[in-house]
Coordinates of C-alpha atoms and ligand atoms in Angstrom, one line a residue:
X65 CA -7.6 -27.6 -10.9
X66 CA -6.4 -25.0 -8.8
X67 CA -6.2 -22.8 -5.3
X68 CA -7.1 -19.3 -5.1
X69 CA -7.5 -16.6 -2.9
X70 CA -10.0 -14.2 -4.1
X71 CA -10.3 -10.7 -1.9
X72 CA -12.7 -8.2 -3.0
X73 CA -12.0 -4.6 -1.8
X74 CA -14.2 -2.0 0.2
X75 CA -16.0 -0.8 -3.0
X76 CA -16.6 -4.2 -4.4
X77 CA -19.2 -4.5 -1.0
X78 CA -20.2 -1.4 -0.8
X79 CA -23.8 -3.0 -0.7
X80 CA -26.0 -5.6 -1.2
X81 CA -26.1 -5.6 -5.2
X82 CA -22.6 -5.6 -4.9
X83 CA -22.3 -8.3 -2.2
X84 CA -24.1 -10.4 -4.7
X85 CA -22.0 -9.4 -7.4
X86 CA -18.7 -10.3 -5.6
X87 CA -20.9 -13.9 -4.7
X88 CA -21.3 -14.5 -8.8
X89 CA -17.2 -14.0 -8.8
X90 CA -16.9 -16.5 -6.1
X91 CA -19.4 -19.4 -7.9
X92 CA -17.5 -18.7 -11.2
X93 CA -14.4 -19.9 -9.8
X94 CA -15.9 -23.0 -7.9
X95 CA -17.8 -24.0 -10.8
X96 CA -14.6 -24.3 -12.5
X97 CA -13.4 -26.9 -9.4
X98 CA -11.4 -24.8 -7.7
X99 CA -10.2 -24.7 -4.8
X100 CA -11.3 -20.8 -3.3
X101 CA -11.0 -19.0 0.0
X102 CA -12.5 -15.5 -0.3
X103 CA -10.8 -12.2 1.7
X104 CA -13.1 -9.2 2.1
X105 CA -13.2 -5.9 3.5
X106 CA -15.2 -4.1 5.4
X107 CA -18.4 -1.8 3.3
X108 CA -16.7 1.6 1.7
X109 CA -16.2 4.1 4.4
X110 CA -17.6 1.8 7.3
X111 CA -13.7 1.8 8.8
X112 CA -13.4 5.5 8.1
X113 CA -16.3 5.5 10.2
X114 CA -15.6 3.0 12.7
X115 CA -11.9 4.9 13.3
X116 CA -13.5 8.1 13.9
X117 CA -16.7 6.9 16.3
X118 CA -13.0 5.9 18.5
X119 CA -11.2 9.3 17.9
X120 CA -14.3 11.0 18.9
X121 CA -14.7 9.4 22.7
X122 CA -13.6 11.6 25.1
X123 CA -9.6 11.0 26.2
X124 CA -8.9 9.4 29.6
X125 CA -8.6 12.8 31.7
X126 CA -5.2 13.8 32.7
X127 CA -3.5 10.9 30.8
X128 CA -0.9 12.4 28.1
X129 CA -0.2 8.8 27.2
X130 CA -1.4 7.6 23.6
X131 CA -4.9 8.9 23.1
X132 CA -7.1 5.9 23.4
X133 CA -6.4 2.3 24.2
X134 CA -5.5 0.6 20.9
X135 CA -7.2 -2.3 22.2
X136 CA -10.6 -0.7 22.1
X137 CA -9.5 0.5 18.7
X138 CA -9.2 -2.6 17.2
X139 CA -11.8 -4.1 18.7
X140 CA -14.1 -1.3 17.0
X141 CA -12.4 -1.0 13.6
X142 CA -12.4 -4.7 12.9
X143 CA -16.2 -5.5 13.1
X144 CA -16.5 -3.5 9.7
X145 CA -15.0 -7.0 8.3
X146 CA -17.1 -9.1 10.5
X147 CA -20.0 -7.8 8.6
X148 CA -19.3 -8.8 5.3
X149 CA -17.8 -11.8 5.9
X150 CA -21.1 -12.8 7.2
X151 CA -23.3 -11.2 4.2
X152 CA -21.1 -12.6 1.9
X153 CA -21.3 -16.2 3.2
X154 CA -25.2 -15.9 3.5
X155 CA -25.0 -14.7 -0.4
X156 CA -22.8 -17.8 -1.7
X157 CA -24.9 -20.0 0.9
X158 CA -28.1 -18.5 -1.3
X159 CA -26.8 -19.2 -4.6
X160 CA -25.9 -23.1 -3.6
X161 CA -22.4 -22.6 -3.1
X162 CA -21.3 -24.6 0.3
X163 CA -19.4 -21.3 2.5
X164 CA -18.7 -20.2 5.9
X165 CA -17.3 -17.2 6.9
X166 CA -14.7 -16.7 9.6
X167 CA -13.0 -14.2 11.8
X168 CA -9.7 -13.7 12.1
X169 CA -8.7 -15.0 15.3
X170 CA -11.3 -18.3 14.7
X171 CA -8.3 -19.4 11.6
X172 CA -6.5 -18.3 13.6
X173 CA -4.4 -15.6 11.6
X174 CA -1.8 -14.9 13.9
X175 CA -0.1 -11.4 14.6
X176 CA 2.0 -9.4 17.1
X177 CA 1.3 -6.8 19.6
X178 CA 1.6 -3.5 17.5
X179 CA -2.4 -3.0 17.6
X180 CA -3.6 -0.6 14.9
X181 CA -0.6 -1.1 13.1
X182 CA 0.2 -5.4 13.6
X183 CA 2.2 -7.6 11.6
X184 CA 1.0 -11.4 10.7
X185 CA 3.2 -13.4 12.6
X186 CA 1.8 -16.9 11.1
X187 CA -1.3 -18.6 9.8
X188 CA -1.6 -22.4 9.7
X189 CA -2.9 -22.9 6.5
X190 CA -3.8 -26.6 6.8
X191 CA -6.7 -25.8 8.7
X192 CA -8.2 -23.8 5.7
X193 CA -6.8 -26.8 3.4
X194 CA -8.9 -29.6 5.7
X195 CA -11.8 -27.0 4.4
X196 CA -10.8 -27.4 1.3
X197 CA -11.0 -31.1 0.7
X198 CA -14.5 -30.8 2.1
X199 CA -15.5 -28.6 -0.8
X200 CA -16.2 -25.5 1.3
X201 CA -15.5 -21.7 0.6
X202 CA -14.1 -20.0 3.4
X203 CA -15.5 -16.6 3.2
X204 CA -12.1 -14.7 5.8
X205 CA -13.2 -10.8 7.4
X206 CA -9.6 -9.0 6.3
X207 CA -7.6 -6.5 7.8
X208 CA -7.9 -8.2 11.3
X209 CA -5.8 -11.6 13.8
X210 CA -5.1 -11.9 16.8
X211 CA -2.2 -10.9 19.0
X212 CA -0.2 -12.5 21.7
X213 CA -2.4 -11.3 24.8
X214 CA -5.6 -13.0 23.0
X215 CA -7.5 -10.0 22.0
X216 CA -8.0 -8.8 18.1
X217 CA -5.5 -6.4 16.3
X218 CA -5.7 -5.1 13.2
X219 CA -3.3 -4.5 10.4
X220 CA -3.5 -0.8 9.3
X221 CA -5.5 0.7 6.9
X222 CA -5.6 -1.0 3.6
X223 CA -4.3 -4.3 5.5
X224 CA -7.0 -6.9 4.2
X225 CA -5.1 -7.2 1.1
X226 CA -1.9 -8.3 3.1
X227 CA -4.4 -10.6 4.9
X228 CA -5.3 -12.0 1.8
X229 CA -1.8 -12.6 0.1
X230 CA -0.7 -13.6 3.7
X231 CA -3.3 -16.2 3.3
X232 CA -2.6 -17.5 -0.3
X233 CA 1.4 -17.4 1.0
X234 CA -0.1 -19.8 4.0
X235 CA -2.1 -22.1 1.7
X236 CA 0.5 -22.3 -1.2
X237 CA -2.3 -20.9 -3.7
X238 CA -1.3 -20.7 -7.2
X239 CA -2.8 -17.2 -7.4
X240 CA -4.1 -14.6 -5.6
X241 CA -6.9 -12.5 -6.9
X242 CA -7.3 -8.7 -5.5
X243 CA -10.4 -7.2 -7.1
X244 CA -11.1 -3.8 -6.6
X245 CA -12.6 -0.8 -8.7
X246 CA -10.1 -0.2 -11.4
X247 CA -9.3 -2.9 -13.6
X248 CA -5.5 -3.5 -13.5
X249 CA -2.5 -1.3 -12.4
X250 CA -1.8 1.7 -14.3
X251 CA 1.8 3.1 -15.8
X252 CA 0.0 6.6 -13.6
X253 CA -2.6 8.1 -12.1
X254 CA -5.7 7.9 -15.2
X255 CA -7.2 10.9 -13.0
X256 CA -4.2 12.9 -13.6
X257 CA -2.9 11.4 -17.0
X258 CA -5.8 9.8 -19.0
X259 CA -3.4 7.9 -21.6
X260 CA -2.1 6.2 -18.9
X261 CA -2.1 2.7 -19.6
X262 CA -2.7 -0.9 -17.9
X263 CA 0.4 -3.0 -17.1
X264 CA -0.2 -6.4 -18.2
X265 CA 2.1 -7.3 -15.8
X266 CA 4.5 -5.7 -13.4
X267 CA 7.2 -6.8 -11.1
X268 CA 7.1 -7.4 -7.6
X269 CA 9.9 -4.8 -6.9
X270 CA 8.5 -2.3 -9.3
X271 CA 4.9 -3.2 -7.4
X272 CA 6.9 -2.4 -4.2
X273 CA 8.4 1.0 -5.1
X274 CA 4.5 2.2 -6.9
X275 CA 3.1 1.4 -3.8
X276 CA 5.8 2.9 -1.8
X277 CA 5.9 6.0 -3.2
X278 CA 2.1 6.8 -3.8
X279 CA 0.4 4.3 -5.9
X280 CA -2.8 3.5 -3.8
X281 CA -3.8 0.2 -5.3
X282 CA -2.4 -2.0 -2.7
X283 CA -1.1 -1.9 0.6
X284 CA 2.7 -2.2 0.7
X285 CA 3.2 -5.0 3.4
X286 CA 1.1 -7.1 1.1
X287 CA 3.6 -6.4 -2.1
X288 CA 6.1 -6.9 0.1
X289 CA 4.7 -10.3 1.2
X290 CA 4.0 -11.0 -2.0
X291 CA 7.4 -10.8 -3.0
X292 CA 9.2 -12.9 -0.8
X293 CA 6.6 -15.9 -0.8
X294 CA 6.2 -15.2 -4.6
X295 CA 2.9 -14.8 -4.4
X296 CA 1.2 -14.7 -7.7
X297 CA -1.1 -11.5 -7.4
X298 CA -3.7 -10.3 -9.8
X299 CA -5.1 -6.8 -9.5
X300 CA -8.7 -7.3 -11.1
X301 CA -12.1 -5.4 -11.8
X302 CA -14.8 -6.3 -9.5
X303 CA -17.5 -4.5 -11.7
X304 CA -17.0 -6.6 -14.8
X305 CA -19.7 -9.0 -15.9
X306 CA -19.0 -11.9 -13.6
X307 CA -19.3 -14.4 -16.3
X308 CA -18.4 -12.8 -19.3
X309 CA -15.6 -14.0 -21.4
X310 CA -12.3 -14.7 -20.2
X311 CA -13.3 -13.7 -16.1
X312 CA -12.4 -17.4 -15.4
X313 CA -9.4 -17.7 -17.3
X314 CA -6.8 -19.1 -15.4
X315 CA -3.4 -18.6 -16.6
X316 CA -4.1 -14.8 -18.4
X317 CA -7.5 -13.4 -16.4
X318 CA -7.6 -9.4 -17.3
X319 CA -6.3 -7.1 -15.0
X320 CA -2.4 -6.7 -14.0
X321 CA -0.5 -9.8 -12.9
X322 CA 2.3 -8.5 -10.1
X323 CA 5.0 -11.7 -10.6
X324 CA 9.2 -12.0 -10.9
X325 CA 10.7 -10.4 -13.3
X326 CA 11.9 -13.1 -15.4
X327 CA 8.0 -13.8 -16.1
X328 CA 8.3 -10.2 -17.8
X329 CA 9.9 -10.5 -21.4
X330 CA 9.1 -7.1 -22.9
X331 CA 11.1 -5.0 -20.4
X332 CA 10.6 -1.2 -20.7
X333 CA 12.5 0.7 -19.4
X334 CA 10.6 2.8 -17.4
X335 CA 7.2 1.3 -16.1
X336 CA 5.6 4.1 -14.3
X337 CA 4.9 7.2 -12.3
X338 CA 4.2 7.6 -9.0
X339 CA 3.5 10.8 -6.8
X340 CA 2.8 11.8 -3.1
X341 CA 1.1 14.6 -2.5
X342 CA 1.3 16.3 1.3
X343 CA 5.5 16.3 2.0
X344 CA 7.0 19.2 4.1
X345 CA 10.4 19.9 4.1
X346 CA 12.7 20.6 7.0
X347 CA 16.0 22.2 6.5
X348 CA 18.6 22.1 9.2
X349 CA 21.4 25.3 8.7
X350 CA 24.9 25.4 10.4
X351 CA 24.7 21.5 11.7
X352 CA 28.0 20.6 13.5
X353 CA 29.8 18.1 11.4
X354 CA 31.2 15.3 13.7
X355 CA 30.0 12.0 14.2
X356 CA 27.2 11.4 15.5
X357 CA 24.9 14.2 14.6
X358 CA 22.6 12.3 12.2
X359 CA 21.9 9.8 14.9
X360 CA 21.3 12.6 17.7
X361 CA 18.5 14.3 14.7
X362 CA 16.9 11.1 13.6
X363 CA 16.7 8.8 16.6
X364 CA 14.3 11.2 18.1
X365 CA 12.4 11.5 15.3
X366 CA 12.2 7.9 14.8
X367 CA 11.3 7.5 18.2
X368 CA 8.1 10.5 18.1
X369 CA 7.0 7.3 15.3
X370 CA 7.9 10.2 12.5
X371 CA 8.3 8.6 9.0
X372 CA 11.5 10.4 7.4
X373 CA 12.0 10.5 4.0
X374 CA 14.2 11.4 1.6
X375 CA 17.1 13.4 3.3
X376 CA 20.2 15.7 2.0
X377 CA 23.7 16.3 3.8
X378 CA 25.5 18.4 2.1
X379 CA 29.6 18.6 1.8
X380 CA 30.9 21.1 4.4
X381 CA 32.8 23.7 3.7
X382 CA 34.4 24.8 6.6
X383 CA 34.3 21.5 8.2
X384 CA 32.5 22.6 10.8
X385 CA 28.8 22.7 10.0
X386 CA 26.7 21.1 6.8
X387 CA 22.7 21.9 5.9
X388 CA 20.8 18.7 6.1
X389 CA 17.1 18.8 4.6
X390 CA 14.9 16.1 4.8
X391 CA 11.2 15.3 4.3
X392 CA 8.3 14.0 6.2
X393 CA 4.4 13.5 5.9
X394 CA 3.1 17.6 6.1
X395 CA 0.9 16.1 8.8
X396 CA 3.6 15.3 10.9
X397 CA 5.4 18.5 10.6
X398 CA 4.6 20.5 14.2
X399 CA 5.6 16.9 15.5
X400 CA 8.9 16.7 14.0
X401 CA 9.8 20.3 14.5
X402 CA 8.8 20.0 18.6
X403 CA 10.9 16.9 18.5
X404 CA 13.8 19.0 16.8
X405 CA 13.3 22.0 18.9
X406 CA 13.9 19.6 21.8
X407 CA 17.4 18.2 21.0
X408 CA 18.8 21.4 19.0
X409 CA 21.3 22.6 21.6
X410 CA 22.4 19.4 22.4
X411 CA 22.7 18.5 18.6
X412 CA 24.0 21.5 17.7
X413 CA 22.4 23.5 14.4
X414 CA 20.9 26.5 13.9
X415 CA 17.9 27.3 11.6
X416 CA 15.1 25.5 10.7
X417 CA 13.1 26.4 7.9
X418 CA 10.4 24.1 6.9
X419 CA 8.0 24.5 3.5
X420 CA 4.6 22.5 4.0
X421 CA 2.6 21.5 0.6
X422 CA 5.5 19.9 -1.4
X423 CA 4.8 16.8 -3.8
X424 CA 7.3 13.8 -4.9
X425 CA 6.7 12.3 -7.8
X426 CA 8.7 9.1 -9.0
X427 CA 10.4 7.3 -12.1
X428 CA 10.3 3.4 -11.3
X429 CA 11.7 0.7 -13.8
X430 CA 13.6 -2.4 -13.4
X431 CA 15.2 -1.1 -17.0
X432 CA 16.9 1.6 -15.1
X433 CA 19.7 -1.0 -13.7
X434 CA 21.1 -1.1 -16.9
X435 CA 20.1 2.1 -18.6
X436 CA 22.2 5.1 -18.5
X437 CA 20.8 8.3 -18.6
X438 CA 17.4 7.8 -17.3
X439 CA 17.4 10.3 -14.5
X440 CA 18.6 12.9 -16.5
X441 CA 15.9 12.8 -18.5
X442 CA 13.6 13.0 -16.0
X443 CA 15.4 16.7 -14.8
X444 CA 15.6 18.2 -18.4
X445 CA 12.1 16.8 -18.9
X446 CA 11.3 19.3 -15.5
X447 CA 13.4 22.0 -16.4
X448 CA 11.7 22.2 -19.9
X449 CA 8.1 22.9 -17.7
X450 CA 10.4 25.3 -15.5
X451 CA 9.7 22.4 -12.6
X452 CA 11.8 23.4 -9.5
X453 CA 13.5 20.3 -8.2
X454 CA 13.8 20.7 -4.3
X455 CA 15.4 17.4 -3.6
X456 CA 16.4 13.9 -5.0
X457 CA 16.8 10.4 -4.4
X458 CA 17.3 7.7 -6.3
X459 CA 17.7 3.5 -5.6
X460 CA 18.7 1.5 -8.5
X461 CA 15.0 1.1 -9.8
X462 CA 13.2 4.4 -9.0
X463 CA 14.1 8.3 -8.6
X464 CA 12.2 10.7 -6.5
X465 CA 12.0 14.2 -7.0
X466 CA 10.3 16.4 -4.4
X467 CA 8.9 20.1 -6.3
X468 CA 6.3 22.3 -5.2
X469 CA 2.9 21.1 -4.8
X470 CA 0.8 22.6 -7.5
X471 CA 3.5 21.6 -10.0
X472 CA 2.1 17.9 -9.5
X473 CA -0.1 17.2 -12.1
X474 CA 2.5 18.8 -14.8
X475 CA 5.4 17.2 -14.0
X476 CA 3.6 13.5 -13.5
X477 CA 2.1 14.5 -17.0
X478 CA 5.7 15.7 -18.2
X479 CA 7.9 12.4 -17.4
X480 CA 4.9 10.1 -18.6
X481 CA 5.7 11.2 -22.2
X482 CA 9.2 12.2 -21.9
X483 CA 9.3 8.2 -21.3
X484 CA 7.0 7.0 -23.8
X485 CA 4.5 5.2 -21.9
X486 CA 1.6 7.3 -23.2
X487 CA 2.6 5.2 -26.1
X488 CA 0.4 2.2 -27.4
Ligands
LIG637 N1 -11.0 -1.9 6.1 C1 -9.6 -1.4 6.2 C2 -10.0 -0.4 5.7 O1 -10.4 0.4 4.7 C3 -9.2 -2.6 5.9 C4 -9.1 -2.9 3.9 O2 -9.9 -2.1 3.4 O3 -7.9 -3.3 3.9 O4 -8.3 0.0 5.7
MG638 MG1 -7.6 -1.5 0.0

């Protein structure tokens, strides 16, 4: 017997037929004698609709505060998950499975006060474990919890992945299965490179980089949590026949296992290629070269909640001034420029240039720690395709390269092949 948390994403519960199919997946594990908790997302498209409703409401007249009350945003957008949790419980009951639905506050899943992007602070696992003992399947609304102000809080878009991993950690589950519309984590986006391969395993650290650098399978926060609590997490498809051979395999179900790197025997140098479109590059010229300048530039940007990514500062030629280039999401460019403009005189810099429509392509692999020349290989491969590199950042296990947007697909395919990822 094992303890399993099963999470089903929006496309997996998109209509009543699919909810019924999800119930069959759950039933399979229950009949195998496992203790099961299920976490569900809203039906696909539902959260977008709810978000749009809130955004389209009239704003408070004369107020320059956040354009709506984030607590009410949460009250509205958390409702999508409530619906699917109830429907799945009904579907399970109709199949003879003992199940009931739970909303975040009923468990309770306690969060911090950051409405709209809350973090889970605490889940008391003993409550769910007691239900397991009674043979009942808990169907839990993902994406939501309760904040210290006693109001519903949501965890940021894609947050039900995080709900699932956090619950798995709280009940010390043997496995957390994230069911989605793809059958695992791929070496790169198969829509760009059809030769992309499904990875049997990927380490927590690599998955964290993949998710942070653009791969959209999992919410970044969920991977962080899985890494910290060492939750063995599977990414697998809900669209396969729930009763196909091997689907109920305890140790090796079909999908990608995200696990500790020690578990990965055949480690490649490079594991995957990720990309993020819609980056913008901002360049400051003649930035005065003295202590406190970087803080003077980036603190106000951080305070304005602008996510600054790659930062490149040049060596000063005359000891008086230098150049600084960094990237922000394209959607934040005008906000960033306004903040910079405000601080221009106090900090001291000359020209602000900005370029939209950049992409960041990243090469990821823990094997890089012990292999030289991985970055040089990427640069040469891109040069051979005449792709110009605008900025580079590296860490122990990744290289990120900023390029012009229209070259994204070519760059992804080029890097995927130069590291042999398309070889089966
Ligand atoms: N329904 C929420 C969203 O679309 C949470 C989730 O699906 O993970 O962001
Ligand atoms: Mg998702």
